[in-house]
Amino acid sequence: METVAPVAPGPGAGPFPSLFPPGLHGIYGECRRLYPEQPNPLQVTAILKYWLGGPDPLDYVSMYRNLGSPNQNVPEHWHYVSFGLSDLYGDNRVHEFTGPDGPSGFGFELTFRLKRETGESAPPTWPAELMQGLARYVFQSENTFCSGDHVSWHSPLDNSESRIQHMLLTEDPQMQPVQTPFGIVTFLQIVGVCTEELHAAQQWNGQGILELLRTVPVAGGPWLITDMRRGETIFEIDPHLQQDRVDKGIETDGSNLSGVSAKCAWDDLSRPPEDDEDSRSICIGTHPRRLSGKDTEQIRETLRRGLEINSKPILPPINTQRQNGLNSDRAPSRKDSLESDSSAAIIPHELIRTRQLESVHLKFNQESGALIPLCLRGRLLHGRHFTYKSITGDTAITFVSTGVEGAFATEEHPYAAHGPWLQILLTEEFVERMLEDLEDLSSPEEFKLPKEYSWPEKKLKVSILPDAVFDNLLH
């Protein structure tokens, strides 16, 4: 990556617009509408383009100086705009050309607004690297982002000592969707947040936290401008009001987080260890069983955005016949697997039949286990479901409430497995009891690992393990 000026002036800046690929031309046109006085912004450009084998999916990131809006208490800031998640060329070199009526490429570009420091004459270039990292995730996983999504980054965005270590995504407040010959492009803005704000977004929903950030000028304000020097969370700035609004939101709305990628495993305690069909081989064996394409697509859809815009508590029915890796009630996806390798291998019928289990043992690392109260309070008590998908294998654990349709776990058989995918149905009464017993998970720093919880009459055991022990367990 290097910082350069555009190869040619922006649209309307001379006789060169025809040199721009049409998709690029469309995005430049929207930028020129906002910044007519900056036809040649500084750019970070990929030295070797992605479609020529380079590592960076974004061809360009343009950087503009935005004067803000004093009347709205919006400070001066740098405005970054990506080029490459949408289809810039229309010739299948990066994205499959699907016509002008649908989304262009992945259907969006990223933006970022960074508060300008006093005396800063040029924009920092680290946001471009951040955007490239997010773009690599999108290209490699083929999972798109939506407004309200959160990204757990676990590191200061600018590699400093900043508390801004995670991201939320929202619609850019100024940039309008663009119609190009290759489809429609929307603009999703990255918003830097603190760890406590990320956790609140997980417990409740991203949109709710974004609205709170908009009401606090130093935490983002109406245009959600990221200030890497912000030293306080919105809960420290206004301790009672903000936390009360989040608590009320969780109680009223539940959580929109329908699933996470996690370190998790499960054992079928109904079978003796020497049984060759013991489900431990699913979690721990050197050649773990694979999810069928149908199951993989269903779980993938749960985790694809992390946010359910229309939170209808339905799991699609399970079929043993693959339909090209797709559910019949949704449009074809760009990828039929949660993993980087394909799960499309033919699965013997006996490995994907649904099995009822009598007793199960669930295992999570500390970070994943800390989300169990969210799963129970924010999802199941609101008649929804929550899925843990293993990041180290093909294992998946879905908790469902009695109000979820299409699940293969039932009140009569609350533990059921479909290959390495376990579903657990919990009644409201049992959920309330579990929340009491798991209360210390809300303060994980106060207890020592490993930690075990057991409900013998329900034949359910949950273990929270240190990462090192968990990693050894899976290998």
XYZ file of C-alpha atoms in Angstrom:
475
model
C 0.000 0.000 0.000
C 1.163 3.542 -0.692
C -0.367 6.995 -0.512
C -0.829 8.633 -3.898
C -3.160 10.978 -5.739
C -5.755 9.479 -8.094
C -4.431 8.222 -11.401
C -6.831 10.605 -13.114
C -8.893 13.527 -11.833
C -12.312 12.792 -10.348
C -15.488 12.983 -12.400
C -16.225 16.464 -13.586
C -12.652 17.624 -13.010
C -11.629 17.686 -16.645
C -11.842 15.658 -19.842
C -10.908 12.360 -18.193
C -14.086 10.834 -16.701
C -14.229 8.206 -19.429
C -10.940 6.784 -18.147
C -12.695 5.698 -14.957
C -14.374 2.269 -14.843
C -18.142 2.845 -14.490
C -18.393 1.484 -10.946
C -15.516 3.663 -9.792
C -17.030 6.620 -11.629
C -20.333 6.204 -9.751
C -18.705 6.270 -6.296
C -16.474 9.203 -7.250
C -19.591 11.048 -8.322
C -21.086 10.740 -4.831
C -17.790 11.834 -3.270
C -17.647 14.823 -5.631
C -21.170 15.794 -4.569
C -19.995 16.057 -0.958
C -16.543 17.453 -1.681
C -16.691 19.534 -4.888
C -13.642 21.489 -3.731
C -11.552 18.295 -3.352
C -11.529 16.669 -6.818
C -8.137 15.025 -6.196
C -8.114 13.671 -2.632
C -5.199 11.804 -1.187
C -5.599 8.083 -1.724
C -4.154 4.900 -0.380
C -3.955 2.497 -3.291
C -3.052 -1.168 -3.580
C 0.313 -1.365 -5.363
C -0.596 -4.797 -6.730
C -4.326 -5.042 -7.305
C -6.269 -7.894 -5.727
C -7.363 -9.143 -9.129
C -3.666 -9.429 -10.078
C -2.855 -11.512 -7.013
C -2.238 -8.749 -4.482
C -3.213 -9.105 -0.789
C -5.432 -6.019 -0.511
C -9.036 -6.317 -1.791
C -9.638 -2.560 -1.861
C -8.211 -0.890 -4.958
C -8.346 2.534 -3.307
C -9.238 4.339 -0.099
C -9.902 8.062 -0.628
C -9.333 10.471 2.254
C -11.246 13.758 2.468
C -11.120 16.675 4.880
C -14.607 17.317 6.284
C -15.206 20.651 8.030
C -17.991 19.185 10.132
C -21.025 21.193 11.196
C -20.575 23.620 14.115
C -24.338 24.136 14.358
C -24.795 20.394 14.997
C -21.734 20.153 17.252
C -19.941 18.023 14.632
C -16.156 18.552 14.739
C -13.789 18.728 11.795
C -12.660 15.268 10.764
C -11.130 13.052 8.101
C -13.564 11.074 5.972
C -12.327 7.799 4.419
C -14.158 6.025 1.566
C -13.281 2.572 0.207
C -13.378 1.364 -3.400
C -13.493 -2.371 -4.108
C -16.154 -4.126 -2.053
C -18.553 -3.137 -4.828
C -18.040 -4.053 -8.474
C -15.891 -1.330 -10.007
C -15.264 -2.939 -13.402
C -18.217 -5.106 -14.409
C -16.019 -7.608 -16.229
C -15.915 -10.429 -13.628
C -12.293 -9.743 -12.725
C -13.257 -9.446 -9.011
C -17.027 -9.717 -8.625
C -19.513 -11.734 -10.609
C -21.522 -9.359 -12.774
C -25.189 -9.820 -11.843
C -26.788 -6.857 -13.627
C -27.783 -3.334 -12.586
C -30.835 -4.130 -10.465
C -29.281 -5.951 -7.489
C -26.311 -5.161 -5.265
C -23.023 -4.260 -6.910
C -20.445 -6.807 -5.767
C -21.019 -7.159 -2.027
C -23.406 -4.218 -2.280
C -21.559 -1.730 -0.098
C -18.394 0.274 0.484
C -16.921 1.186 3.864
C -16.456 4.689 5.242
C -14.801 5.965 8.418
C -14.844 9.369 10.127
C -11.813 10.170 12.301
C -11.630 13.313 14.415
C -8.957 15.671 13.096
C -6.345 16.524 15.692
C -5.260 20.139 16.129
C -2.484 20.998 13.691
C -2.960 17.824 11.660
C -2.381 18.738 8.017
C -2.747 15.297 6.437
C -4.988 12.346 7.280
C -3.432 9.348 9.059
C -3.277 6.302 6.804
C -3.919 3.612 9.434
C -7.724 3.681 8.831
C -7.037 2.465 5.296
C -5.252 -0.588 6.706
C -8.174 -1.164 9.056
C -10.593 -1.041 6.128
C -8.410 -3.444 4.170
C -8.541 -5.860 7.108
C -12.335 -5.753 7.185
C -12.444 -6.138 3.413
C -10.203 -9.210 3.597
C -12.640 -10.751 6.070
C -15.560 -10.067 3.715
C -13.756 -11.490 0.678
C -12.466 -14.570 2.507
C -15.696 -15.412 4.341
C -18.085 -13.873 1.793
C -20.115 -12.638 4.764
C -21.459 -9.145 4.228
C -21.959 -6.403 6.819
C -25.193 -4.632 7.700
C -26.020 -1.540 9.717
C -26.001 -2.413 13.407
C -23.409 -5.175 13.073
C -20.494 -5.223 15.480
C -16.887 -6.300 14.957
C -14.865 -7.600 17.916
C -11.331 -6.386 17.190
C -9.699 -6.754 20.647
C -6.969 -4.259 19.845
C -6.732 -0.458 19.590
C -7.764 0.387 16.043
C -4.658 2.527 15.523
C -2.262 0.225 17.455
C -1.905 2.826 20.217
C -2.998 2.614 23.855
C -6.519 3.776 22.980
C -9.660 2.338 24.590
C -11.279 2.304 21.137
C -10.753 -1.379 20.359
C -13.901 -2.561 18.551
C -16.306 -1.399 15.860
C -19.981 -0.940 15.117
C -21.337 -0.354 11.618
C -24.033 2.070 10.534
C -25.242 3.995 7.489
C -22.961 6.903 6.574
C -24.858 10.093 7.559
C -23.993 11.988 4.367
C -23.362 9.517 1.561
C -26.406 8.338 -0.378
C -26.781 4.973 -2.161
C -25.387 5.029 -5.689
C -26.863 3.320 -8.745
C -24.116 2.056 -11.056
C -24.340 -0.018 -14.264
C -23.257 -2.970 -12.121
C -25.781 -2.570 -9.304
C -26.505 -0.515 -6.212
C -23.828 0.579 -3.734
C -24.594 1.677 -0.175
C -22.096 3.154 2.304
C -21.522 1.617 5.740
C -19.601 3.694 8.249
C -17.195 2.166 10.761
C -17.649 3.539 14.288
C -14.941 2.900 16.873
C -16.208 1.849 20.316
C -14.859 0.780 23.706
C -15.078 -2.780 25.022
C -17.900 -1.905 27.419
C -19.913 -0.433 24.531
C -19.321 -3.525 22.406
C -20.567 -5.747 25.235
C -23.669 -3.580 25.577
C -24.292 -3.936 21.830
C -24.028 -7.717 22.188
C -26.351 -7.785 25.188
C -28.907 -5.511 23.504
C -28.312 -4.518 19.859
C -25.953 -2.390 17.821
C -28.584 0.098 16.715
C -29.488 0.918 20.307
C -25.877 1.654 21.260
C -25.374 3.713 18.100
C -28.337 5.872 19.102
C -26.789 6.415 22.530
C -23.446 7.363 20.956
C -25.217 9.916 18.771
C -26.513 11.694 21.868
C -23.026 12.095 23.412
C -20.888 14.580 21.406
C -17.536 13.359 22.746
C -18.484 9.728 22.012
C -19.429 10.279 18.366
C -22.248 12.789 18.180
C -24.824 12.866 15.373
C -22.315 11.840 12.682
C -20.642 9.184 14.877
C -17.105 10.487 14.501
C -14.443 8.282 16.075
C -12.068 9.998 18.511
C -9.182 7.674 19.279
C -8.284 9.830 22.310
C -11.652 9.337 23.958
C -10.887 8.116 27.449
C -14.377 7.452 28.804
C -17.194 5.175 27.755
C -20.750 6.466 27.460
C -21.473 4.632 30.715
C -18.733 6.561 32.516
C -19.799 9.868 30.984
C -23.414 9.364 32.066
C -23.412 6.345 34.392
C -27.068 6.064 35.359
C -28.919 7.284 32.293
C -27.033 5.236 29.694
C -26.946 1.975 31.666
C -30.617 2.320 32.558
C -31.495 2.724 28.881
C -29.478 -0.371 27.968
C -30.998 -2.455 30.774
C -34.488 -1.377 29.768
C -33.730 -2.136 26.122
C -32.515 -5.643 26.943
C -35.589 -6.305 29.060
C -37.967 -4.943 26.419
C -36.318 -5.981 23.163
C -33.983 -8.808 24.073
C -30.785 -9.174 22.103
C -30.464 -9.119 18.317
C -27.256 -11.134 18.489
C -28.349 -14.503 17.137
C -25.007 -16.288 17.143
C -21.242 -16.082 17.542
C -18.163 -17.906 16.352
C -16.669 -19.343 19.519
C -14.483 -21.912 21.212
C -16.996 -24.563 22.113
C -17.414 -28.333 22.224
C -19.956 -30.858 23.418
C -19.940 -34.457 24.594
C -22.754 -36.986 24.468
C -22.689 -38.437 27.981
C -25.394 -40.919 27.020
C -22.798 -43.214 25.499
C -19.746 -44.893 27.012
C -16.376 -43.488 25.864
C -15.447 -46.734 24.099
C -18.463 -46.471 21.796
C -17.173 -45.817 18.274
C -20.204 -43.665 17.625
C -19.457 -41.470 20.662
C -20.001 -37.866 19.704
C -16.667 -36.991 21.310
C -15.146 -37.860 17.958
C -17.182 -35.013 16.566
C -15.456 -32.505 18.801
C -12.028 -33.933 19.495
C -11.131 -36.511 16.858
C -8.385 -35.811 14.356
C -10.920 -36.222 11.558
C -14.076 -34.604 12.931
C -17.370 -35.320 11.256
C -18.532 -32.612 8.934
C -21.811 -30.791 8.945
C -23.966 -31.441 5.945
C -24.217 -28.587 3.465
C -27.833 -28.000 4.480
C -26.989 -27.692 8.168
C -23.942 -25.574 7.426
C -25.991 -23.161 5.354
C -28.580 -22.860 8.111
C -25.981 -22.104 10.796
C -24.101 -19.843 8.421
C -27.265 -17.829 7.893
C -27.612 -17.436 11.658
C -24.076 -16.062 11.949
C -23.811 -14.323 8.572
C -24.670 -10.891 9.883
C -24.833 -11.473 13.627
C -27.853 -9.165 13.596
C -31.403 -10.207 12.783
C -33.125 -7.204 11.226
C -36.419 -9.112 11.245
C -36.052 -11.321 14.280
C -38.525 -14.071 13.470
C -37.782 -17.008 15.775
C -37.735 -19.748 13.153
C -35.044 -22.267 12.313
C -35.505 -23.673 8.792
C -36.519 -27.337 8.683
C -33.786 -29.928 8.412
C -33.584 -31.947 5.206
C -31.091 -34.719 4.574
C -31.071 -33.928 0.864
C -28.740 -31.095 -0.104
C -30.233 -28.534 -2.449
C -26.957 -27.187 -3.820
C -26.138 -26.015 -0.307
C -29.092 -23.653 -0.213
C -32.281 -23.326 1.747
C -35.222 -23.330 -0.586
C -36.680 -20.167 0.952
C -33.754 -17.833 0.381
C -31.750 -16.474 -2.501
C -28.538 -18.286 -3.486
C -25.652 -17.343 -1.235
C -22.126 -16.534 -2.350
C -20.712 -19.298 -0.161
C -22.125 -22.580 1.110
C -19.858 -23.080 4.107
C -18.900 -21.372 7.338
C -15.395 -22.702 6.886
C -12.712 -21.648 4.428
C -12.812 -25.145 2.944
C -15.969 -26.626 1.494
C -18.462 -28.694 3.468
C -20.106 -29.867 0.287
C -18.813 -33.441 0.479
C -21.488 -36.128 0.335
C -22.370 -37.069 3.926
C -23.479 -40.665 4.587
C -27.099 -40.684 5.732
C -26.294 -42.438 8.997
C -24.009 -39.569 10.032
C -26.611 -36.860 9.572
C -29.666 -38.516 11.056
C -31.103 -36.741 14.060
C -30.241 -38.441 17.356
C -31.942 -37.820 20.702
C -29.450 -37.606 23.562
C -30.136 -38.214 27.238
C -27.251 -36.289 28.769
C -24.826 -33.695 27.412
C -21.723 -31.850 28.568
C -21.077 -28.403 27.070
C -17.627 -26.832 27.083
C -16.743 -23.176 26.427
C -13.736 -20.955 26.856
C -14.130 -17.976 29.175
C -15.056 -15.427 26.480
C -17.707 -17.710 25.005
C -19.028 -18.772 28.401
C -19.508 -15.145 29.430
C -22.133 -14.891 26.669
C -24.355 -17.636 28.131
C -26.387 -15.181 30.265
C -26.910 -13.077 27.123
C -28.074 -16.216 25.299
C -30.527 -17.047 28.072
C -31.814 -13.613 29.080
C -31.577 -11.736 25.805
C -32.608 -14.529 23.443
C -34.402 -17.540 24.953
C -36.587 -15.558 27.349
C -37.770 -13.631 24.288
C -38.674 -16.798 22.374
C -35.561 -16.806 20.177
C -32.532 -18.978 19.504
C -28.764 -18.552 19.861
C -25.954 -20.444 18.116
C -22.323 -21.057 19.047
C -20.312 -22.116 15.977
C -16.879 -23.520 16.731
C -13.963 -21.596 15.243
C -11.742 -24.677 15.539
C -13.940 -27.263 13.839
C -17.356 -28.094 12.508
C -19.094 -28.238 15.891
C -22.170 -26.082 16.556
C -24.421 -25.650 19.594
C -27.830 -23.990 19.233
C -29.980 -23.098 22.227
C -33.670 -22.836 21.384
C -36.747 -21.838 23.344
C -40.123 -23.553 23.136
C -41.302 -20.757 20.807
C -38.792 -21.536 18.054
C -40.270 -23.398 15.104
C -38.326 -25.820 12.946
C -35.964 -27.074 15.674
C -35.272 -30.785 15.996
C -34.902 -30.541 19.787
C -38.288 -30.877 21.507
C -39.621 -30.647 25.059
C -39.853 -34.432 25.084
C -36.290 -34.784 23.754
C -34.558 -31.499 24.680
C -31.105 -32.641 23.517
C -30.821 -33.633 19.861
C -27.887 -33.862 17.468
C -27.684 -33.675 13.711
C -24.133 -34.851 13.050
C -21.879 -32.426 14.979
C -24.695 -29.884 15.397
C -26.304 -30.024 18.847
C -29.594 -28.345 19.689
C -30.722 -27.800 23.280
C -34.282 -26.809 24.099
C -34.677 -25.005 27.422
C -37.999 -24.179 29.051
C -38.536 -20.728 30.527
C -38.577 -22.169 34.049
C -35.209 -23.872 33.522
C -33.737 -20.748 31.920
C -34.657 -18.701 35.008
C -32.978 -21.251 37.237
C -29.856 -21.360 35.074
C -29.590 -17.568 35.177
C -29.527 -17.704 38.980
C -26.895 -20.435 39.013
C -24.753 -18.718 36.352
C -24.897 -15.287 37.945
C -21.136 -15.183 38.524
C -20.526 -15.414 34.763
C -21.487 -11.740 34.596
C -18.251 -10.980 36.502
C -15.792 -13.493 34.993
C -12.804 -11.741 36.538
C -14.056 -12.807 39.973
C -13.889 -16.558 39.545
C -11.137 -19.025 38.798
C -11.091 -21.431 35.874
C -11.930 -24.180 35.220
C -15.506 -23.691 36.417
C -18.248 -26.314 36.259
C -22.025 -26.040 36.550
C -24.276 -29.070 36.742
C -28.000 -29.787 36.770
C -28.130 -33.548 37.441
C -31.899 -33.896 37.159
C -31.717 -32.257 33.723
C -28.641 -34.328 32.812
C -26.831 -31.177 31.708
C -23.310 -30.051 32.580
C -21.481 -26.892 31.489
C -17.732 -26.343 31.862
C -15.881 -23.043 31.417
C -12.249 -23.789 30.593
C -9.084 -21.711 30.197
C -8.052 -21.160 26.594
C -4.921 -23.276 26.965
C -6.851 -26.243 28.381
C -9.558 -25.815 25.773
C -7.052 -25.730 22.925
C -5.372 -28.923 24.207
C -8.777 -30.567 24.524
C -9.522 -29.945 20.867
C -6.162 -31.157 19.702
